[in-house]
PDB file of C-alpha atoms in Angstrom:
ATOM      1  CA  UNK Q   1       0.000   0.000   0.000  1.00 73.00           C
ATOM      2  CA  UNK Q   2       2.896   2.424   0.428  1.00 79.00           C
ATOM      3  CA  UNK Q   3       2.531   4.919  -2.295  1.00 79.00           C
ATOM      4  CA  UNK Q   4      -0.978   4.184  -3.034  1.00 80.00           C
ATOM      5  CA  UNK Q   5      -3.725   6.488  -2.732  1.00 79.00           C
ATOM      6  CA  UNK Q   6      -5.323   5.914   1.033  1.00 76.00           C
ATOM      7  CA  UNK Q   7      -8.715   5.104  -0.730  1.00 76.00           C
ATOM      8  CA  UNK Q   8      -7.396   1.943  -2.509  1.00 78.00           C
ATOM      9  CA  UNK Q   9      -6.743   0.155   0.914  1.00 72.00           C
ATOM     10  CA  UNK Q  10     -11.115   0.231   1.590  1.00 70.00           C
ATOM     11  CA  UNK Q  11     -12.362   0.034  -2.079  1.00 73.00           C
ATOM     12  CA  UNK Q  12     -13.293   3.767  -2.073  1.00 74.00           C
ATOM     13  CA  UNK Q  13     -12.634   6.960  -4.404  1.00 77.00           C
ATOM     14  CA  UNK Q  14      -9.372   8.389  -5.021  1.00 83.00           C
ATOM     15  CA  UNK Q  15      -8.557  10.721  -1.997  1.00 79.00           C
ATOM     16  CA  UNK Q  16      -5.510  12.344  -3.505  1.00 80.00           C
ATOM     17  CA  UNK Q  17      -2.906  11.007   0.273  1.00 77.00           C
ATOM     18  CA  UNK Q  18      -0.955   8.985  -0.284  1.00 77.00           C
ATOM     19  CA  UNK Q  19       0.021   5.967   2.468  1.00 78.00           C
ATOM     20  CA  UNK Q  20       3.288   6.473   3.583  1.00 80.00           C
ATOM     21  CA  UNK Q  21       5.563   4.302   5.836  1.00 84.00           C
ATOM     22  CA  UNK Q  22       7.995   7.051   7.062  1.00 87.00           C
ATOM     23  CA  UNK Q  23       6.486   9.619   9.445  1.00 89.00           C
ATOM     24  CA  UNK Q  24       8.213  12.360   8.773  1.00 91.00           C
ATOM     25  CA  UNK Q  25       7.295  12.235   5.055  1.00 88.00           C
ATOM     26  CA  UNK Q  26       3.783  12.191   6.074  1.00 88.00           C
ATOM     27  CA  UNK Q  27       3.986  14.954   8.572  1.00 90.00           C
ATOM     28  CA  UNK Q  28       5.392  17.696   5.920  1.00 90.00           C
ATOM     29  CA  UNK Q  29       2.328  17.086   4.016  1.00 87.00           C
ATOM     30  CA  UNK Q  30      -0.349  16.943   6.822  1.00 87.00           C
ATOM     31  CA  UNK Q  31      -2.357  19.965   8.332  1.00 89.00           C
ATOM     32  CA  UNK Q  32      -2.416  18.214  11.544  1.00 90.00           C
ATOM     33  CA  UNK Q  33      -1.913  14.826  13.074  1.00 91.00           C
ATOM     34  CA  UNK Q  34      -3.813  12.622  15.096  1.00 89.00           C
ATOM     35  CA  UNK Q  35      -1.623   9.823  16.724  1.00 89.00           C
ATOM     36  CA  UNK Q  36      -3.840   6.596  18.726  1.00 86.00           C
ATOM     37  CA  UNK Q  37      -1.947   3.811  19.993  1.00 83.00           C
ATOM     38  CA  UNK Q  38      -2.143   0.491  17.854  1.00 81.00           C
ATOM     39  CA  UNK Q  39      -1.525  -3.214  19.385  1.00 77.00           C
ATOM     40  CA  UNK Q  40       1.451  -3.530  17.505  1.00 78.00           C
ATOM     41  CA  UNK Q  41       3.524  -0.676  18.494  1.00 82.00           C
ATOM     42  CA  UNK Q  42       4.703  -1.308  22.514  1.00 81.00           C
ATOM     43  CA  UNK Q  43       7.498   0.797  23.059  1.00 85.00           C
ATOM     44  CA  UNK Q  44       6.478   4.051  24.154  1.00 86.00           C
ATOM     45  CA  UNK Q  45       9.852   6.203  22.590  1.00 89.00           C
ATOM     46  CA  UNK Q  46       7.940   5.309  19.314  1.00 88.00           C
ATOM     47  CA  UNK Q  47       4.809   7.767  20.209  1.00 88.00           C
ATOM     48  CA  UNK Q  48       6.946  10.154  22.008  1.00 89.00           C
ATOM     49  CA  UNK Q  49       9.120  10.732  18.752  1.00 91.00           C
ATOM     50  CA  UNK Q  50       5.960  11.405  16.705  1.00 91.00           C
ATOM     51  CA  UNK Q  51       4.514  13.763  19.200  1.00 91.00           C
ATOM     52  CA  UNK Q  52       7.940  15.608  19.520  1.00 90.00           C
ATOM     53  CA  UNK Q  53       8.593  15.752  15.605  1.00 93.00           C
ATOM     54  CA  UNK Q  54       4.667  17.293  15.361  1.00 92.00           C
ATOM     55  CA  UNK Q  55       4.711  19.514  18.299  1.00 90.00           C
ATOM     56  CA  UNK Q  56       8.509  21.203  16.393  1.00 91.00           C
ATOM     57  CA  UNK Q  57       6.369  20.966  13.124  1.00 93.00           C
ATOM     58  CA  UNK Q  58       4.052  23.703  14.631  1.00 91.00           C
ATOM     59  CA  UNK Q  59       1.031  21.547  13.502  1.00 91.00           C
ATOM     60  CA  UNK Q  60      -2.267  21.162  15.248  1.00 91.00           C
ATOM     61  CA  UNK Q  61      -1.906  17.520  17.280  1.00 91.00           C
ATOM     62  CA  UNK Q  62      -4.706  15.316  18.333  1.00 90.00           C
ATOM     63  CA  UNK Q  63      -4.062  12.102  20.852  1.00 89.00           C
ATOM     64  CA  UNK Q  64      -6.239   9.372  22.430  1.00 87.00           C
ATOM     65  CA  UNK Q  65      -6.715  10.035  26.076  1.00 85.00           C
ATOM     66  CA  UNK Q  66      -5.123   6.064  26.312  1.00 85.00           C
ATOM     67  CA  UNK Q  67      -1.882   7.726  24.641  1.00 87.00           C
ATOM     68  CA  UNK Q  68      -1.899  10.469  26.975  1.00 87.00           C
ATOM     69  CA  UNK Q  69      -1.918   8.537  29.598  1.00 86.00           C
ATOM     70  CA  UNK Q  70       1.194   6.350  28.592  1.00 86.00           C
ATOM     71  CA  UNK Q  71       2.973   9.681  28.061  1.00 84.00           C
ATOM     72  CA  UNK Q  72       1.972  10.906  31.285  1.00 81.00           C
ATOM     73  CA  UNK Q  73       2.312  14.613  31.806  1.00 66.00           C
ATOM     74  CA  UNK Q  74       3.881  15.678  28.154  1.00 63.00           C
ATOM     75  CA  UNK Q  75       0.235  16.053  26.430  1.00 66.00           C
ATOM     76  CA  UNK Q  76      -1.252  18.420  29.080  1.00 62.00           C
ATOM     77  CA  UNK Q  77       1.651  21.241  29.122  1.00 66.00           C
ATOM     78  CA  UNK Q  78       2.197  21.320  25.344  1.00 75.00           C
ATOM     79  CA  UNK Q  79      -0.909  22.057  23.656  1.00 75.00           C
ATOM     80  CA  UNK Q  80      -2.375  18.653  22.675  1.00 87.00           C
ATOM     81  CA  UNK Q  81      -5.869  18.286  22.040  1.00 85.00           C
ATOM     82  CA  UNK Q  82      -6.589  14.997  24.128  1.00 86.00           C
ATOM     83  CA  UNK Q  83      -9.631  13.168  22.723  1.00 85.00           C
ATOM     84  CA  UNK Q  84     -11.649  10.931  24.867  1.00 80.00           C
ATOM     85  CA  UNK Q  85     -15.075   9.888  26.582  1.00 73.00           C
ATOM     86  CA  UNK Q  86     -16.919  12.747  27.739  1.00 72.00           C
ATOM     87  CA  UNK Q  87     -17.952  12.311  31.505  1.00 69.00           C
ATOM     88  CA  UNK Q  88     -21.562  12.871  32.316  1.00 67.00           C
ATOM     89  CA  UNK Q  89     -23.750  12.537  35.360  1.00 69.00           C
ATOM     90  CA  UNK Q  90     -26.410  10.628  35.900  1.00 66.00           C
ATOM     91  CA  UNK Q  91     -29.080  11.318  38.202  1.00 66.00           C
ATOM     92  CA  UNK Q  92     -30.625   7.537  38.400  1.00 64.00           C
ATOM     93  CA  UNK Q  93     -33.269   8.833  40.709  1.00 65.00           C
ATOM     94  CA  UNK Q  94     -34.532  10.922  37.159  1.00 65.00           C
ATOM     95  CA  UNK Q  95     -35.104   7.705  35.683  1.00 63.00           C
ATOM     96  CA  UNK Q  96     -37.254   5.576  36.673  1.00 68.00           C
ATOM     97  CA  UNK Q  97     -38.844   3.841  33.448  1.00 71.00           C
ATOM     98  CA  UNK Q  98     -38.369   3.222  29.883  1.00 72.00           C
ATOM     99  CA  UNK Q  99     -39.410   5.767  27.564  1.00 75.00           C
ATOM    100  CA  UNK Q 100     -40.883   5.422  24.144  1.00 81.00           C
ATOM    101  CA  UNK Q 101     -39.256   7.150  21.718  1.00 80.00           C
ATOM    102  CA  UNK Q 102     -41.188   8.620  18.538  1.00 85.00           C
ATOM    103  CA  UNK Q 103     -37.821   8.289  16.345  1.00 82.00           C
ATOM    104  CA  UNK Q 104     -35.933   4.879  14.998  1.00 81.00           C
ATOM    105  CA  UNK Q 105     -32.736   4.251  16.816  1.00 82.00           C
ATOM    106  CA  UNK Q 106     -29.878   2.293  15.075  1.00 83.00           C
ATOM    107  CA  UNK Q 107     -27.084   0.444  17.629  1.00 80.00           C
ATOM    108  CA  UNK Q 108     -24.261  -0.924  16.289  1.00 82.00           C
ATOM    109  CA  UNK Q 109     -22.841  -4.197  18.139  1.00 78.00           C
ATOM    110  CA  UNK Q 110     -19.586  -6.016  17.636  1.00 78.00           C
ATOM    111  CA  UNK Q 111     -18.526  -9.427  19.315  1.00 78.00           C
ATOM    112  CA  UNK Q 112     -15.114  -8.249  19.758  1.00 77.00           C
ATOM    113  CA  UNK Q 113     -12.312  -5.480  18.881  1.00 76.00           C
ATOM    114  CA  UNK Q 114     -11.302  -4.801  15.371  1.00 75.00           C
ATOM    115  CA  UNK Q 115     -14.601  -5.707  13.684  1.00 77.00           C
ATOM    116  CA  UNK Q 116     -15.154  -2.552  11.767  1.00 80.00           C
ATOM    117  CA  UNK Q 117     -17.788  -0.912  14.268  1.00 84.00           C
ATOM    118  CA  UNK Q 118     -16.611   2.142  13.787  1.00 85.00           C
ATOM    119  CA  UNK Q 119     -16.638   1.939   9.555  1.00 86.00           C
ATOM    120  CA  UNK Q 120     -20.476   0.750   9.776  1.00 87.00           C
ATOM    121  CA  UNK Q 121     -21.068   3.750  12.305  1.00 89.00           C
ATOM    122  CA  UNK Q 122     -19.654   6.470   9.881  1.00 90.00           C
ATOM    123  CA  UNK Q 123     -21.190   5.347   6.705  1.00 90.00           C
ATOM    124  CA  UNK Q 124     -24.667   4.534   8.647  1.00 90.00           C
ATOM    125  CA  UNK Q 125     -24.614   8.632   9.306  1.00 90.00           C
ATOM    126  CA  UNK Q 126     -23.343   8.939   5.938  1.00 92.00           C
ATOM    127  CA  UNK Q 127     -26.134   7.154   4.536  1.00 93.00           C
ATOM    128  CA  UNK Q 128     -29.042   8.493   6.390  1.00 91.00           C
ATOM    129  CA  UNK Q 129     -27.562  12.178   6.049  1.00 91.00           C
ATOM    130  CA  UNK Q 130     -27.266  11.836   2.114  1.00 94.00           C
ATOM    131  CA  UNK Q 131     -30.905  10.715   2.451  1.00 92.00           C
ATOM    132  CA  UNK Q 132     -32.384  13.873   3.918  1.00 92.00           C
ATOM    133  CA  UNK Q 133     -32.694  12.103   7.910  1.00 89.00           C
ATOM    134  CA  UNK Q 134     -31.166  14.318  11.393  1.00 89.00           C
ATOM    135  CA  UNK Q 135     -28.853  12.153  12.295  1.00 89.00           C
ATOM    136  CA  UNK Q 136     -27.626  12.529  16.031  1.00 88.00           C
ATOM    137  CA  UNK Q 137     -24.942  10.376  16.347  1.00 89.00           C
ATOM    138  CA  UNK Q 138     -22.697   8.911  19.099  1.00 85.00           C
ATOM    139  CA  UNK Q 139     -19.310   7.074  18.326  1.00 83.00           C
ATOM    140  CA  UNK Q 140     -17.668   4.605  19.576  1.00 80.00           C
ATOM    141  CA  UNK Q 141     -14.062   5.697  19.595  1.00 85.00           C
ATOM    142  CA  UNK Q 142     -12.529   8.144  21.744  1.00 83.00           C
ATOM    143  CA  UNK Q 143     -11.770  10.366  18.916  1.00 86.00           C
ATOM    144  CA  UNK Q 144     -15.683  10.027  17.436  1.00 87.00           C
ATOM    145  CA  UNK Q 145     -15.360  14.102  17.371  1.00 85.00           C
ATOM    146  CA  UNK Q 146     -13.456  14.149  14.767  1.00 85.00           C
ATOM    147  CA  UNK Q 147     -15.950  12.968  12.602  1.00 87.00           C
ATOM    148  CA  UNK Q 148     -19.176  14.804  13.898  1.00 88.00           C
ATOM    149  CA  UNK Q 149     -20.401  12.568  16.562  1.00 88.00           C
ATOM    150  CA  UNK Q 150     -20.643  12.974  20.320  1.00 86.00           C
ATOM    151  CA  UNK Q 151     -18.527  10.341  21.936  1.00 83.00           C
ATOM    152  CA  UNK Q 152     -20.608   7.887  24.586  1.00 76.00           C
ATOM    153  CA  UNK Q 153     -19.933   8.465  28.286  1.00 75.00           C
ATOM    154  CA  UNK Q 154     -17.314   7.031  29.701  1.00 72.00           C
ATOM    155  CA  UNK Q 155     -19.492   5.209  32.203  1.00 69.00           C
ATOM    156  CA  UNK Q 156     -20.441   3.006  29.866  1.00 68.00           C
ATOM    157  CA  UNK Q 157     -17.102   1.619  30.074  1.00 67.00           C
ATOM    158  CA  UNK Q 158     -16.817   1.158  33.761  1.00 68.00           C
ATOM    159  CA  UNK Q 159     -17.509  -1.996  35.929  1.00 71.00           C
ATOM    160  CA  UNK Q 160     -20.856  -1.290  37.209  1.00 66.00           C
ATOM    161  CA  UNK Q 161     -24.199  -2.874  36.939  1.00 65.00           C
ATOM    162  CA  UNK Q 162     -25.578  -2.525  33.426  1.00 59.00           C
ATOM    163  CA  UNK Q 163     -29.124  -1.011  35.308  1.00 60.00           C
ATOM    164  CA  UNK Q 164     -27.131   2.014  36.966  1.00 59.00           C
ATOM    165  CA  UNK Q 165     -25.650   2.338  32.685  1.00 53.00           C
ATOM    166  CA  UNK Q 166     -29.336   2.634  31.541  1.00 55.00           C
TER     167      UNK Q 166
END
C-alpha cells in the first residue's frame, strides 16, 4: 500500500494522500496529526518521537486520552488536544422507566475489537444524512469528534451494573 492512494486500501474513491511508511514524510504534508496507539507498536519512545517531531512541526496535534496517559504529563503542558469519553452525570433517581421514543434508533454491536464498528457507524450517518434524515450520532471511539459525533460516556465503560448504565 505504500505509495498508493489511502482510498485503494477500503475500495473507495481516489482521496488524492498517499500511504506512507515514514512519518516524517507524512507529517510535511499533513495539516495536523492525530496519533492513537495500535496493538502492535509497545514501546512508548515510538509515540513520544511522533509527538515531539509534530509539536517542532508547529502543527495542530490530536491524541487518544489512552496515549496520553502512557505519556503521562507531556500532552497536558504542550498544547495537545486529548480526545476521549466525555464524563456525564447521571441522576438515576430521574429515571425511573423506559421511555418510548417517537424516532428509529440504530445500535451498532460487535462481538469483539477490530470488527469494523466504527466503519459501519460512519457510513450509517453517511447514509441516512445523504438521504435527507437528522442524524444525532454517538461514536464509539474516543476520537468520534473528529468525525461529527458525540462520543458515549465514559461510564459506559466502567464496571458497574448494566441497570445504573441505563
Amino acid at each position: 500500500m505504500t505509495g498508493k492512494d489511502a482510498g485503494v486500501s477500503d475500495g473507495g474513491g481516489i482521496t488524492g494522500h498517499l500511504v506512507r511508511n515514514d512519518f516524517r514524510t507524512a507529517l510535511s504534508e499533513a495539516d495536523a496529526v492525530f496519533i492513537s496507539t495500535a496493538p502492535m507498536i509497545s514501546d512508548i519512545d515510538i509515540y513520544r518521537e511522533q509527538v515531539d517531531l509534530t509539536i517542532k512541526s508547529g502543527k495542530k496535534l490530536f491524541v487518544t486520552e489512552t496515549l496520553s496517559q502512557l505519556l503521562g504529563d507531556s500532552c497536558s503542558t504542550k498544547g495537545i488536544e486529548v480526545l476521549g469519553y466525555e464524563d456525564v452525570k447521571i441522576n438515576p433517581d430521574r429515571f425511573t422507566n423506559l421511555l418510548s421514543l417517537p424516532v428509529p434508533i440504530i445500535f451498532v454491536m460487535g462481538t469483539g475489537e477490530n470488527c469494523d464498528k466504527f466503519t459501519l457507524e460512519l457510513k450509517l450517518g453517511k447514509f441516512f444524512k445523504s438521504k435527507g434524515y437528522h442524524v444525532l450520532q454517538y461514536g464509539t471511539k474516543p476520537f468520534s469528534r473528529m468525525f461529527g459525533m458525540k462520543t458515549v460516556p465514559r461510564l459506559l465503560f466502567e464496571d458497574r451494573s448494566v441497570k445504573s448504565k441505563i
